[in-house]
């Protein structure tokens, strides 16, 4: 969970810097990619947890 929050923070900071600074729009796109990758990682980890519980 700490890794998820850290990557969200990195994505937000990169997005803010990419938006505010002139000529650094590539940082905005890198922030978006990091955010999407973080959500994908979270989704994979979440789906693995939900399949472990077997109802008997």
XYZ file of N, CA, C and O in Angstrom:
224
model
N 0.820 -1.187 0.000
C 0.000 0.000 0.000
C 0.867 1.256 0.000
O 0.495 2.259 -0.600
N 2.008 1.192 0.660
C 2.898 2.354 0.684
C 3.448 2.646 -0.713
O 3.589 3.813 -1.097
N 3.744 1.596 -1.464
C 4.236 1.784 -2.833
C 3.162 2.439 -3.700
O 3.465 3.340 -4.493
N 1.920 2.035 -3.536
C 0.817 2.622 -4.284
C 0.703 4.119 -4.000
O 0.611 4.933 -4.919
N 0.740 4.491 -2.738
C 0.622 5.898 -2.373
C 1.831 6.703 -2.834
O 1.693 7.852 -3.265
N 3.007 6.115 -2.761
C 4.212 6.798 -3.224
C 4.146 7.066 -4.729
O 4.478 8.162 -5.183
N 3.703 6.093 -5.499
C 3.604 6.280 -6.939
C 2.514 7.286 -7.312
O 2.670 8.036 -8.274
N 1.439 7.336 -6.541
C 0.422 8.361 -6.763
C 1.021 9.740 -6.516
O 0.807 10.678 -7.291
N 1.791 9.873 -5.449
C 2.439 11.145 -5.134
C 3.416 11.556 -6.228
O 3.444 12.719 -6.650
N 4.200 10.618 -6.727
C 5.147 10.909 -7.807
C 4.403 11.348 -9.062
O 4.809 12.308 -9.732
N 3.315 10.673 -9.387
C 2.546 11.030 -10.576
C 1.958 12.429 -10.454
O 1.979 13.205 -11.417
N 1.464 12.783 -9.286
C 0.888 14.110 -9.081
C 1.959 15.186 -9.185
O 1.769 16.219 -9.838
N 3.105 14.953 -8.567
C 4.193 15.935 -8.620
C 4.691 16.112 -10.052
O 4.890 17.247 -10.514
N 4.887 15.026 -10.769
C 5.322 15.130 -12.158
C 4.281 15.849 -13.012
O 4.618 16.653 -13.879
N 3.017 15.573 -12.761
C 1.954 16.242 -13.493
C 1.919 17.734 -13.214
O 1.754 18.543 -14.129
N 2.104 18.113 -11.952
C 2.112 19.538 -11.612
C 3.296 20.265 -12.233
O 3.152 21.357 -12.786
N 4.459 19.664 -12.150
C 5.643 20.282 -12.743
C 5.492 20.373 -14.252
O 5.826 21.390 -14.866
N 4.973 19.329 -14.867
C 4.775 19.335 -16.316
C 3.756 20.352 -16.771
O 3.859 20.898 -17.864
N 2.770 20.637 -15.928
C 1.750 21.614 -16.278
C 2.245 23.041 -16.078
O 2.008 23.919 -16.916
N 2.949 23.293 -14.994
C 3.349 24.653 -14.632
C 4.563 25.129 -15.431
O 4.584 26.256 -15.912
N 5.578 24.289 -15.564
C 6.823 24.708 -16.204
C 6.676 24.680 -17.728
O 6.095 23.741 -18.292
N 7.203 25.689 -18.360
C 7.171 25.739 -19.825
C 8.205 24.777 -20.399
O 9.328 24.705 -19.928
N 7.824 24.063 -21.416
C 8.745 23.165 -22.093
C 8.933 21.823 -21.413
O 9.747 21.020 -21.853
N 8.224 21.586 -20.321
C 8.362 20.312 -19.619
C 7.062 19.506 -19.654
O 6.737 18.790 -18.714
N 6.333 19.606 -20.757
C 5.072 18.876 -20.852
C 5.290 17.367 -20.899
O 4.376 16.614 -20.590
N 6.513 16.955 -21.248
C 6.779 15.518 -21.245
C 6.687 14.958 -19.830
O 6.358 13.792 -19.640
N 6.943 15.786 -18.821
C 6.781 15.322 -17.440
C 5.318 15.051 -17.122
O 5.010 14.139 -16.355
N 4.432 15.834 -17.712
C 3.006 15.579 -17.532
C 2.636 14.215 -18.089
O 1.936 13.435 -17.439
N 3.143 13.895 -19.272
C 2.846 12.590 -19.868
C 3.489 11.444 -19.083
O 2.887 10.381 -18.936
N 4.677 11.670 -18.556
C 5.317 10.652 -17.714
C 4.498 10.439 -16.444
O 4.301 9.302 -15.996
N 3.984 11.528 -15.867
C 3.126 11.416 -14.686
C 1.865 10.634 -14.969
O 1.425 9.828 -14.149
N 1.276 10.858 -16.143
C 0.070 10.119 -16.524
C 0.381 8.634 -16.691
O -0.379 7.771 -16.236
N 1.507 8.323 -17.311
C 1.904 6.919 -17.502
C 2.156 6.247 -16.156
O 1.742 5.103 -15.932
N 2.825 6.940 -15.242
C 3.082 6.384 -13.904
C 1.762 6.140 -13.176
O 1.583 5.105 -12.525
N 0.813 7.070 -13.304
C -0.480 6.916 -12.656
C -1.240 5.711 -13.198
O -1.780 4.910 -12.431
N -1.254 5.551 -14.512
C -1.960 4.419 -15.122
C -1.282 3.098 -14.743
O -1.957 2.109 -14.426
N 0.045 3.086 -14.745
C 0.767 1.874 -14.356
C 0.506 1.534 -12.889
O 0.372 0.354 -12.530
N 0.408 2.544 -12.060
C 0.124 2.320 -10.648
C -1.271 1.736 -10.456
O -1.459 0.814 -9.666
N -2.245 2.252 -11.185
C -3.593 1.696 -11.091
C -3.643 0.253 -11.593
O -4.345 -0.578 -11.023
N -2.884 -0.039 -12.642
C -2.837 -1.412 -13.150
C -2.198 -2.343 -12.120
O -2.682 -3.459 -11.890
N -1.127 -1.894 -11.494
C -0.462 -2.689 -10.456
C -1.405 -2.932 -9.283
O -1.491 -4.048 -8.767
N -2.121 -1.902 -8.882
C -3.078 -2.041 -7.787
C -4.197 -3.015 -8.153
O -4.606 -3.843 -7.336
N -4.666 -2.946 -9.395
C -5.720 -3.851 -9.840
C -5.272 -5.303 -9.857
O -6.020 -6.197 -9.473
N -4.046 -5.547 -10.286
C -3.517 -6.913 -10.303
C -3.380 -7.446 -8.884
O -3.749 -8.588 -8.601
N -2.863 -6.632 -7.983
C -2.706 -7.076 -6.598
C -4.060 -7.316 -5.948
O -4.220 -8.238 -5.150
N -5.043 -6.470 -6.260
C -6.377 -6.609 -5.679
C -7.054 -7.877 -6.180
O -7.705 -8.587 -5.426
N -6.894 -8.196 -7.472
C -7.544 -9.383 -8.020
C -6.911 -10.662 -7.488
O -7.589 -11.670 -7.345
N -5.638 -10.633 -7.202
C -4.990 -11.816 -6.624
C -5.506 -12.093 -5.229
O -5.664 -13.247 -4.834
N -5.777 -11.065 -4.458
C -6.281 -11.248 -3.099
C -7.696 -11.795 -3.092
O -8.053 -12.583 -2.229
N -8.512 -11.365 -4.024
C -9.918 -11.770 -4.005
C -10.102 -13.228 -4.395
O -11.107 -13.835 -4.040
N -9.180 -13.828 -5.105
C -9.317 -15.219 -5.529
C -8.833 -16.220 -4.492
O -9.028 -17.408 -4.661
N -8.210 -15.777 -3.441
C -7.694 -16.711 -2.436
C -8.780 -17.253 -1.502
O -8.622 -18.319 -0.943
N -9.850 -16.519 -1.313
C -10.889 -16.932 -0.392
C -11.815 -17.936 -1.080
O -12.473 -17.619 -2.050
N -11.868 -19.141 -0.518
C -12.713 -20.183 -1.070
C -13.874 -20.415 -0.104
O -13.689 -20.639 1.075
N -15.077 -20.346 -0.629
C -16.270 -20.544 0.189
C -16.581 -22.031 0.215
O -16.682 -22.682 -0.816
N -16.765 -22.565 1.410
C -17.069 -23.996 1.558
C -18.386 -24.193 2.229
O -18.821 -23.543 3.057
